[in-house]
Structures are given as structure tokens and as C-alpha cells.
JSON list of C-alpha atoms in Angstrom, two decimals:
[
{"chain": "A", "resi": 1, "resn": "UNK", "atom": "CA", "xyz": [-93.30, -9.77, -28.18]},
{"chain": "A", "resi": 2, "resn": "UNK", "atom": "CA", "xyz": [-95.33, -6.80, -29.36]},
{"chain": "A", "resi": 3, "resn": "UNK", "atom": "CA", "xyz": [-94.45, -3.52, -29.41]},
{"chain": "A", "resi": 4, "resn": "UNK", "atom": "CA", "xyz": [-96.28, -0.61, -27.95]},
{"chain": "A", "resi": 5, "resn": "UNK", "atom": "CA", "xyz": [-97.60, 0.38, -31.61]},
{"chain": "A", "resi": 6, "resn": "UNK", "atom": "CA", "xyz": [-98.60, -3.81, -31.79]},
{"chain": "A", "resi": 7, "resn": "UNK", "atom": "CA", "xyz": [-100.41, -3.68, -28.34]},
{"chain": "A", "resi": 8, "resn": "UNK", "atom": "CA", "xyz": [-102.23, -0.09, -29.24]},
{"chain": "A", "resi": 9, "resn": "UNK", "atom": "CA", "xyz": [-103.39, -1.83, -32.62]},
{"chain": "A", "resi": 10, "resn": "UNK", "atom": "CA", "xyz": [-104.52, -4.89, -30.79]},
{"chain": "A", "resi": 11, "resn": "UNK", "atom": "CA", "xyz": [-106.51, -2.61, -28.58]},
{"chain": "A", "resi": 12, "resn": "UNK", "atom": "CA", "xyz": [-107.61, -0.54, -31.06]},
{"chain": "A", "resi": 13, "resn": "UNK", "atom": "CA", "xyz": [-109.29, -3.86, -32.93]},
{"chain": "A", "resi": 14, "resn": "UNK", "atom": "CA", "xyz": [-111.17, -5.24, -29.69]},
{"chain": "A", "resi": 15, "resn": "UNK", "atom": "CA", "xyz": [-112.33, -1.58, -29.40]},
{"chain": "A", "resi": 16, "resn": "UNK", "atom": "CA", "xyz": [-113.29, -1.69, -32.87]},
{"chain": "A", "resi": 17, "resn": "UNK", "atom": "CA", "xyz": [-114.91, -5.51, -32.80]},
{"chain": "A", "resi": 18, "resn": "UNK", "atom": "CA", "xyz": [-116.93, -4.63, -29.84]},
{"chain": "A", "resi": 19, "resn": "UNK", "atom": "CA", "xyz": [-118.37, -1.12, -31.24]},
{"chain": "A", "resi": 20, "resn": "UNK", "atom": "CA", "xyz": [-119.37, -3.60, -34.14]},
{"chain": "A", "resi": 21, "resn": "UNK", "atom": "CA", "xyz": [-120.79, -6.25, -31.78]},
{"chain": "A", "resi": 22, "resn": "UNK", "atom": "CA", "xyz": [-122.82, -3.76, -30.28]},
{"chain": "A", "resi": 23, "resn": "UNK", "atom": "CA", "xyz": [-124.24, -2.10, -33.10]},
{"chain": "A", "resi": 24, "resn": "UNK", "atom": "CA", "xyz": [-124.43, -4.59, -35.48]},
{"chain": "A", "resi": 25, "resn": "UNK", "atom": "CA", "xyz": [-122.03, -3.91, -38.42]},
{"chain": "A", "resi": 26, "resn": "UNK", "atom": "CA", "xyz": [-121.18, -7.08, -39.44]},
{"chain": "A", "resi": 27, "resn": "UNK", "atom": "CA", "xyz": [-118.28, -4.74, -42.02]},
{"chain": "A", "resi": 28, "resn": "UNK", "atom": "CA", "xyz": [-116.81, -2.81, -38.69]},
{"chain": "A", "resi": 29, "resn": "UNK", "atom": "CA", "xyz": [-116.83, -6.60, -36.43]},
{"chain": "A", "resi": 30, "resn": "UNK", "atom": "CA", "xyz": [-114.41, -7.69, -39.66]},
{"chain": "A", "resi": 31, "resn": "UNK", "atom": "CA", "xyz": [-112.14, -4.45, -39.79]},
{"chain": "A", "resi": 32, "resn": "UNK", "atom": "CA", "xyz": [-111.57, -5.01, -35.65]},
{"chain": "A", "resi": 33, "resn": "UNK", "atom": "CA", "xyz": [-111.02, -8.66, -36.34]},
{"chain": "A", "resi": 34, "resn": "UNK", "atom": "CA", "xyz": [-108.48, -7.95, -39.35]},
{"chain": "A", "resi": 35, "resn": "UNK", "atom": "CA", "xyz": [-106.52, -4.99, -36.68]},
{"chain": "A", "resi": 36, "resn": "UNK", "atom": "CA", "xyz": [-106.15, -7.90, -34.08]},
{"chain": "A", "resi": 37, "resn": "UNK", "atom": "CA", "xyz": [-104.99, -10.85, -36.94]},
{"chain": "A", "resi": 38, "resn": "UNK", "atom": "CA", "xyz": [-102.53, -8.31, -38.10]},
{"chain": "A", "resi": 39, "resn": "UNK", "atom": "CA", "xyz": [-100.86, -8.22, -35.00]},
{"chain": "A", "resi": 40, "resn": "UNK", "atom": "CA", "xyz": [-100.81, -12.44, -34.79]},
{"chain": "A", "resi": 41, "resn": "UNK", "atom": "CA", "xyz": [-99.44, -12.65, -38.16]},
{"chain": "A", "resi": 42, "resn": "UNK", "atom": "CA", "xyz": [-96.89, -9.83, -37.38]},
{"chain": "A", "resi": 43, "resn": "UNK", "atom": "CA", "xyz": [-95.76, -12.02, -34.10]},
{"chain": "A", "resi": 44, "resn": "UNK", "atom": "CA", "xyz": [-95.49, -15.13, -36.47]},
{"chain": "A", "resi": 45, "resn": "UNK", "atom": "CA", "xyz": [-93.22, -13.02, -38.85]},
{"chain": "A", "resi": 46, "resn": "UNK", "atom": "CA", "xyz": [-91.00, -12.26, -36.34]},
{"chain": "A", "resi": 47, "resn": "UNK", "atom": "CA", "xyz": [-91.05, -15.70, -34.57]},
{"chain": "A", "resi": 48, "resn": "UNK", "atom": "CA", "xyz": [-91.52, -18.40, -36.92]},
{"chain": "A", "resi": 49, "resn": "UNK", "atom": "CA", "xyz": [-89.06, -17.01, -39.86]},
{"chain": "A", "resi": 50, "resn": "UNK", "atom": "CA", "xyz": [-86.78, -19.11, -42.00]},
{"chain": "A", "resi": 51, "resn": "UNK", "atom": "CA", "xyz": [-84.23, -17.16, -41.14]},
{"chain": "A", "resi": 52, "resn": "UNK", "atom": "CA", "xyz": [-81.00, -17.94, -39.15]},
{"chain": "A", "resi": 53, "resn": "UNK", "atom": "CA", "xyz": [-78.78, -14.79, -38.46]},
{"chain": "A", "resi": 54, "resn": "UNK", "atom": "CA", "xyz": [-75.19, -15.02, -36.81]},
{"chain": "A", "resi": 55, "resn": "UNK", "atom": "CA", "xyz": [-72.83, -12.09, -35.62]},
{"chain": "A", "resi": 56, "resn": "UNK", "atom": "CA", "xyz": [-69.47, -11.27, -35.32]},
{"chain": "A", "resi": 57, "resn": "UNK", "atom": "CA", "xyz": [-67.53, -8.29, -33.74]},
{"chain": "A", "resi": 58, "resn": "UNK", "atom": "CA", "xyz": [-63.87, -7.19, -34.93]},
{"chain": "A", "resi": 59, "resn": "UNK", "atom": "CA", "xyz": [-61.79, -4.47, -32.79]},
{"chain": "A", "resi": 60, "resn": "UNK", "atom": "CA", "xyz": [-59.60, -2.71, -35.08]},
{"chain": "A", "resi": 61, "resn": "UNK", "atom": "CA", "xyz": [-56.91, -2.02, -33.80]},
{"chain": "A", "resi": 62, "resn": "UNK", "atom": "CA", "xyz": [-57.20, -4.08, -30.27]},
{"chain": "A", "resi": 63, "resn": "UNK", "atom": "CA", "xyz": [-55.25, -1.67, -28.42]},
{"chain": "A", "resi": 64, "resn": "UNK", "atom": "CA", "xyz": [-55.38, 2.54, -28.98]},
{"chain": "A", "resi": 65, "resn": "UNK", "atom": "CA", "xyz": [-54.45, 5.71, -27.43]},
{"chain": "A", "resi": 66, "resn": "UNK", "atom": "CA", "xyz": [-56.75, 8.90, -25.98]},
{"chain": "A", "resi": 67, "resn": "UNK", "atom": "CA", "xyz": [-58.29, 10.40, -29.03]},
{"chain": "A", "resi": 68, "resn": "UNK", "atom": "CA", "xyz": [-56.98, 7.43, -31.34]},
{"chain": "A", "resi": 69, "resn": "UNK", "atom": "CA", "xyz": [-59.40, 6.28, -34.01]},
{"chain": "A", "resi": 70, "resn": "UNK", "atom": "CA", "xyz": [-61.16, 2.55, -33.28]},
{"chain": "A", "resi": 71, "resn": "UNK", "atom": "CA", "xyz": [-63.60, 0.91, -35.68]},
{"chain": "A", "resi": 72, "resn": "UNK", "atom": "CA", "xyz": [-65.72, -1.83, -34.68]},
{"chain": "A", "resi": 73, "resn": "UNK", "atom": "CA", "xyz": [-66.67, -3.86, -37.31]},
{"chain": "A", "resi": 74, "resn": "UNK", "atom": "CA", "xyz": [-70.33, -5.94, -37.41]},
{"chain": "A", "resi": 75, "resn": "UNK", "atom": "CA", "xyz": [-71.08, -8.86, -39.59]},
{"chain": "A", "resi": 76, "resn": "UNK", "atom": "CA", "xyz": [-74.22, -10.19, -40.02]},
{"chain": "A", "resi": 77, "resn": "UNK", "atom": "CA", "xyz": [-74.66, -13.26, -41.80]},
{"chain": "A", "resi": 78, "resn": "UNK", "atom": "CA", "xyz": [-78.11, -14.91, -42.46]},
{"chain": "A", "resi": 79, "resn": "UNK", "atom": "CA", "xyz": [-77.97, -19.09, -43.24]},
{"chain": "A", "resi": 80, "resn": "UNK", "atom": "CA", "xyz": [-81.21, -19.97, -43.11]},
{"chain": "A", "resi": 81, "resn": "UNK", "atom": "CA", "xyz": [-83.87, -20.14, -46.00]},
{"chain": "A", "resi": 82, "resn": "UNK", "atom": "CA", "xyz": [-85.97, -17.11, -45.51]},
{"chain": "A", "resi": 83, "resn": "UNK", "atom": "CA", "xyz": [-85.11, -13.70, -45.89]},
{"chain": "A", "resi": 84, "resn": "UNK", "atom": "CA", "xyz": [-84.74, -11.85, -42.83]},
{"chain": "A", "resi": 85, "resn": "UNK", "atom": "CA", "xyz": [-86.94, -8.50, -42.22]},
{"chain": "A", "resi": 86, "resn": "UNK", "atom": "CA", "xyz": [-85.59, -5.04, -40.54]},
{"chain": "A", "resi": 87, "resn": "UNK", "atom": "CA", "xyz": [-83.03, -5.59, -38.64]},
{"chain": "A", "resi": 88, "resn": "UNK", "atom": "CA", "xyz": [-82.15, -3.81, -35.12]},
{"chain": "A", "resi": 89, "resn": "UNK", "atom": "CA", "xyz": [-78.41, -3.86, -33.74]},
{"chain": "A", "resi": 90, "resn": "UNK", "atom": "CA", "xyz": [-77.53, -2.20, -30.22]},
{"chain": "A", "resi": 91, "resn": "UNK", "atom": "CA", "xyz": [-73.77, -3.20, -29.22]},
{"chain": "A", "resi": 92, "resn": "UNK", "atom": "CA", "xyz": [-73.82, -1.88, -25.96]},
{"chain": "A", "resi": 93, "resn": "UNK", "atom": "CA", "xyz": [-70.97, 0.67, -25.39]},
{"chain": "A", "resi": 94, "resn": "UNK", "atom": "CA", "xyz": [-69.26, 2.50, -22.48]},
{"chain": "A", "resi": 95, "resn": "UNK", "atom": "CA", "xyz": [-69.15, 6.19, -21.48]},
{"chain": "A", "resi": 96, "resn": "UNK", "atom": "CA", "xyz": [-65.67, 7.09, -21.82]},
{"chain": "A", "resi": 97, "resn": "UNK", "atom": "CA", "xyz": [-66.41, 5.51, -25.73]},
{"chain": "A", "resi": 98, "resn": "UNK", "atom": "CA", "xyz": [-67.82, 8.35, -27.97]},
{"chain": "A", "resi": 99, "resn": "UNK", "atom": "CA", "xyz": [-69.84, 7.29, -30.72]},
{"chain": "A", "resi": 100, "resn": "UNK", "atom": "CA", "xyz": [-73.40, 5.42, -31.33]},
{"chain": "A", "resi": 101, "resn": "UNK", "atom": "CA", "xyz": [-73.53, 1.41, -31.45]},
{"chain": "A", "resi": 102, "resn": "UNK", "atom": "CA", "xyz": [-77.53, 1.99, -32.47]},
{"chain": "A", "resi": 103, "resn": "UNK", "atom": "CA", "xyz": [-78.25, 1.12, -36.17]},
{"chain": "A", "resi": 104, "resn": "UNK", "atom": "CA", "xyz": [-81.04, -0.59, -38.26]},
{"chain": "A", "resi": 105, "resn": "UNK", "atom": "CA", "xyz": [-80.39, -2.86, -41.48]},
{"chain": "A", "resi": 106, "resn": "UNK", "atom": "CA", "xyz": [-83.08, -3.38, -44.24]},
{"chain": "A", "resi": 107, "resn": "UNK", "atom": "CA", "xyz": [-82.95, -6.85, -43.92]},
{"chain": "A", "resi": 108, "resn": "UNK", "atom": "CA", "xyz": [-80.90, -9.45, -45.18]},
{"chain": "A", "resi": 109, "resn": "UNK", "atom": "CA", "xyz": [-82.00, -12.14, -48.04]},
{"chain": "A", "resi": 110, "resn": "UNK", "atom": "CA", "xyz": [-81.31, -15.88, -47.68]},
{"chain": "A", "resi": 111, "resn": "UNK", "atom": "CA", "xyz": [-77.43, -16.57, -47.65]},
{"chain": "A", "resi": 112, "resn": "UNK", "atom": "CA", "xyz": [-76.86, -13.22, -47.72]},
{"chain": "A", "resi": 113, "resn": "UNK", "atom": "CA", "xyz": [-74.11, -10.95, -46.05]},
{"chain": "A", "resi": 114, "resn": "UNK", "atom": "CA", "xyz": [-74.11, -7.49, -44.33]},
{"chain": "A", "resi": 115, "resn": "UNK", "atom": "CA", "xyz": [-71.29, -5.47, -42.53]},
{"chain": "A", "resi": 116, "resn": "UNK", "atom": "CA", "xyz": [-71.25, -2.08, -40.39]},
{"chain": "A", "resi": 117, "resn": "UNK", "atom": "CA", "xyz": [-68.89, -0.29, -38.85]},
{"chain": "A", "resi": 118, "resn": "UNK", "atom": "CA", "xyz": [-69.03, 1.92, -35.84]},
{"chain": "A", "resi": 119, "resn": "UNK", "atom": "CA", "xyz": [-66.56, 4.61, -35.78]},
{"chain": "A", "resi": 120, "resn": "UNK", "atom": "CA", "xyz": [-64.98, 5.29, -31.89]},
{"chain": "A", "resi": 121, "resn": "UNK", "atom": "CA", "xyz": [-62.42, 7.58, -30.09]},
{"chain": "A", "resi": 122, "resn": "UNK", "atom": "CA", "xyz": [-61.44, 6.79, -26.71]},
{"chain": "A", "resi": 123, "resn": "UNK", "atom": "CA", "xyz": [-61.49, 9.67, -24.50]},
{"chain": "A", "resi": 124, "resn": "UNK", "atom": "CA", "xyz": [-59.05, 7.99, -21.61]},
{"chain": "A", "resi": 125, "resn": "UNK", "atom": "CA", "xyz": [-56.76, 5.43, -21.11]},
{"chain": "A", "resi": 126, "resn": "UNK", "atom": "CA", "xyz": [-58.56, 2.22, -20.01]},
{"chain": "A", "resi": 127, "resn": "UNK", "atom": "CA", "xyz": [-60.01, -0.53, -20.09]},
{"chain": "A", "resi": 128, "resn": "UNK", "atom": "CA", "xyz": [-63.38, -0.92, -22.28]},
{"chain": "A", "resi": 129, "resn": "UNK", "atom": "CA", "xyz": [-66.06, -3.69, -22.85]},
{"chain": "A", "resi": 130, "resn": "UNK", "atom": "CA", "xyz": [-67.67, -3.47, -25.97]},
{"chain": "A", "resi": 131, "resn": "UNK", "atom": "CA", "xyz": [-71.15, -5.79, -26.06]},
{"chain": "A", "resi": 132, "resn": "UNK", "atom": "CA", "xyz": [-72.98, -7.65, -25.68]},
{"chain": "A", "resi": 133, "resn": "UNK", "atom": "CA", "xyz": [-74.44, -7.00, -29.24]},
{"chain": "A", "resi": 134, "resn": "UNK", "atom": "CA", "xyz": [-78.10, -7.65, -29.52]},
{"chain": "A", "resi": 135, "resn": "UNK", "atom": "CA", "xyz": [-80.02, -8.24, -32.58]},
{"chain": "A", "resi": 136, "resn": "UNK", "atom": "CA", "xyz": [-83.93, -7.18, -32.70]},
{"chain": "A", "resi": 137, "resn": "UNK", "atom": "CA", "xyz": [-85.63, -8.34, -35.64]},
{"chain": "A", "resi": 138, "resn": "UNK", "atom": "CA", "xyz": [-89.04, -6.59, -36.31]},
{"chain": "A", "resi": 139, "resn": "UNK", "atom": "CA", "xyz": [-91.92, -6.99, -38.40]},
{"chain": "A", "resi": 140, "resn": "UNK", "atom": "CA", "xyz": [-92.73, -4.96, -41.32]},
{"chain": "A", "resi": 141, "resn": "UNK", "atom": "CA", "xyz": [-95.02, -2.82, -40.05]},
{"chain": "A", "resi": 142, "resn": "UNK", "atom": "CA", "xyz": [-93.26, -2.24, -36.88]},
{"chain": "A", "resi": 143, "resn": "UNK", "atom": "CA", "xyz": [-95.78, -4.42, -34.22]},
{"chain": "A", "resi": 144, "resn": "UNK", "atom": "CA", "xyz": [-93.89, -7.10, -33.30]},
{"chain": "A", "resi": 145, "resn": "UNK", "atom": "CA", "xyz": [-90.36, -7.57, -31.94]},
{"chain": "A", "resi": 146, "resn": "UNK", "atom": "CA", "xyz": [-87.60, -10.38, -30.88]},
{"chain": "A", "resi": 147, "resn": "UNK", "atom": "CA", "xyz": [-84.27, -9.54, -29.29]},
{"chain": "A", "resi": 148, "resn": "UNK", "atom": "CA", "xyz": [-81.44, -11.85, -29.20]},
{"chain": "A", "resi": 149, "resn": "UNK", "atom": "CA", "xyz": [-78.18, -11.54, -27.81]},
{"chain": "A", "resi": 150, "resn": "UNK", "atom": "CA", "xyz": [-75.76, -12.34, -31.04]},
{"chain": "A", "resi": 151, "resn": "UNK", "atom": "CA", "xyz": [-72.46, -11.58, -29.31]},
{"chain": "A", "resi": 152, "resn": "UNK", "atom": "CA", "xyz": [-70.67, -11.45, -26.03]},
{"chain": "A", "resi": 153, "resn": "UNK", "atom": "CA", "xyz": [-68.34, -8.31, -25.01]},
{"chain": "A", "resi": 154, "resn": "UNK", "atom": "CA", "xyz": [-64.63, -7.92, -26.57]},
{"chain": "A", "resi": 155, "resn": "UNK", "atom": "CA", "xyz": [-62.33, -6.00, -25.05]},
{"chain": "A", "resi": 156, "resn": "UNK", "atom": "CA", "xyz": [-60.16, -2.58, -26.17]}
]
């Protein structure tokens, strides 16, 4: 799916192919046709990879007290051929958690590994669902995107 910066390029190249269309500059008809190609080989990037990326989540510890430290640990594992590009992870987490479960990874090569952790405190006692993690993987240049959920919710 593109992004907002993919569908403003792709707009900006029919704007651009038509201004050369209509005043016949066969060099400014090629630069809008290049801006719109850019965005199909972007989608292909992010659609067609070699790449085959699994996830898991570990709750350390499983139960904690108000103001106790928690870290969630993330890894991401890539089996496929093809190295993977930038990498987006948002594991979804709930008020009463403070800390951030939004984080980018450069990428991952072919067979290659990658862990994260995300730091929490609980502020109450409770019950908390931690997920669904969801992986985006985007293109390069940034005009392409494809979420996928990698894991369910755990509990703490």
C-alpha cells in the first residue's frame, strides 16, 4: 500500500507527465514517468521480497508489582533469502503500561537475527494485554508500506 509521501509522488509524476504532454518535452514526459515507476518498483520491494520474517514476544518476569520493572523482549528472525528493508514494530500497549512499544529496525539480512527490548513499569495492579505486535516493512525511500500482524497478545 503506498504511503502518503508514495501517493504525493505518484501525483506529483502524472502532474509532471501531463505538463510534458502538453508542452512537448519529450525530457519532462520521462522525469513524470520515472516519479510514477518509482512508486511501482517501491510497492514491488515491499511486496514481492525474498524475505520471510517471524516474531516472538517474552514477558520478563510474567507477573510484577506497581512500579516493578517489566521488559518485553522482541525477536525478529528473517528465514527467507532476501534481505529484509526498514523495519516498523508497534506492539500495542495499554494505558496503565508506561513506556513506548514504537521502534524501527534497519533491516535484517538473510538468516539473520534481531532483538529489542521495551522497558515497562506498571502503574496498578491488574491485568494487562500486551499485542498484538505488528510488523510494517517499508521501502527504502519511504513510499510504500505492508503491515502484518507477527504476534498475538500475552498477558502480565
Amino acid at each position: 500500500m503506498p504511503t502518503l509521501r508514495g501517493w504525493l509522488v505518484a501525483a506529483t509524476g502524472v502532474a509532471v507527465l501531463l505538463c510534458g504532454v502538453g508542452f512537448g518535452a519529450l525530457a519532462v514526459q520521462q522525469l513524470g514517468f520515472a516519479l510514477v515507476a518509482l512508486l511501482g518498483i517501491a510497492l514491488l520491494v515491499v511486496r514481492r521480497g525474498r524475505f520471510s520474517l517471524a516474531a516472538t514476544r517474552t514477558v520478563t518476569p510474567r507477573r510484577a508489582r506497581p512500579s516493578q520493572a517489566v521488559e518485553i523482549e522482541l525477536a525478529i528472525s528473517n528465514r527467507g533469502r532476501g534481505a529484509a528493508p526498514l523495519l516498523l514494530l508497534e506492539d500495542h500497549l495499554p494505558p496503565g503500561l508506561s513506556g513506548s512499544g514504537r521502534f524501527a529496525l534497519q533491516g535484517i539480512e538473510a538468516g539473520g537475527d534481531r532483538t529489542a527490548s521495551i522497558p515497562l513499569r506498571p502503574a496498578r495492579r491488574g491485568r494487562y494485554a500486551i499485542g498484538p505486535l505488528e510488523i510494517s516493512v517499508v521501502d527504502p525511500f519511504g513510499l510504500a508500506r505492508v503491515t502484518r500482524r507477527a504476534v498475538d497478545t500475552d498477558d502480565l
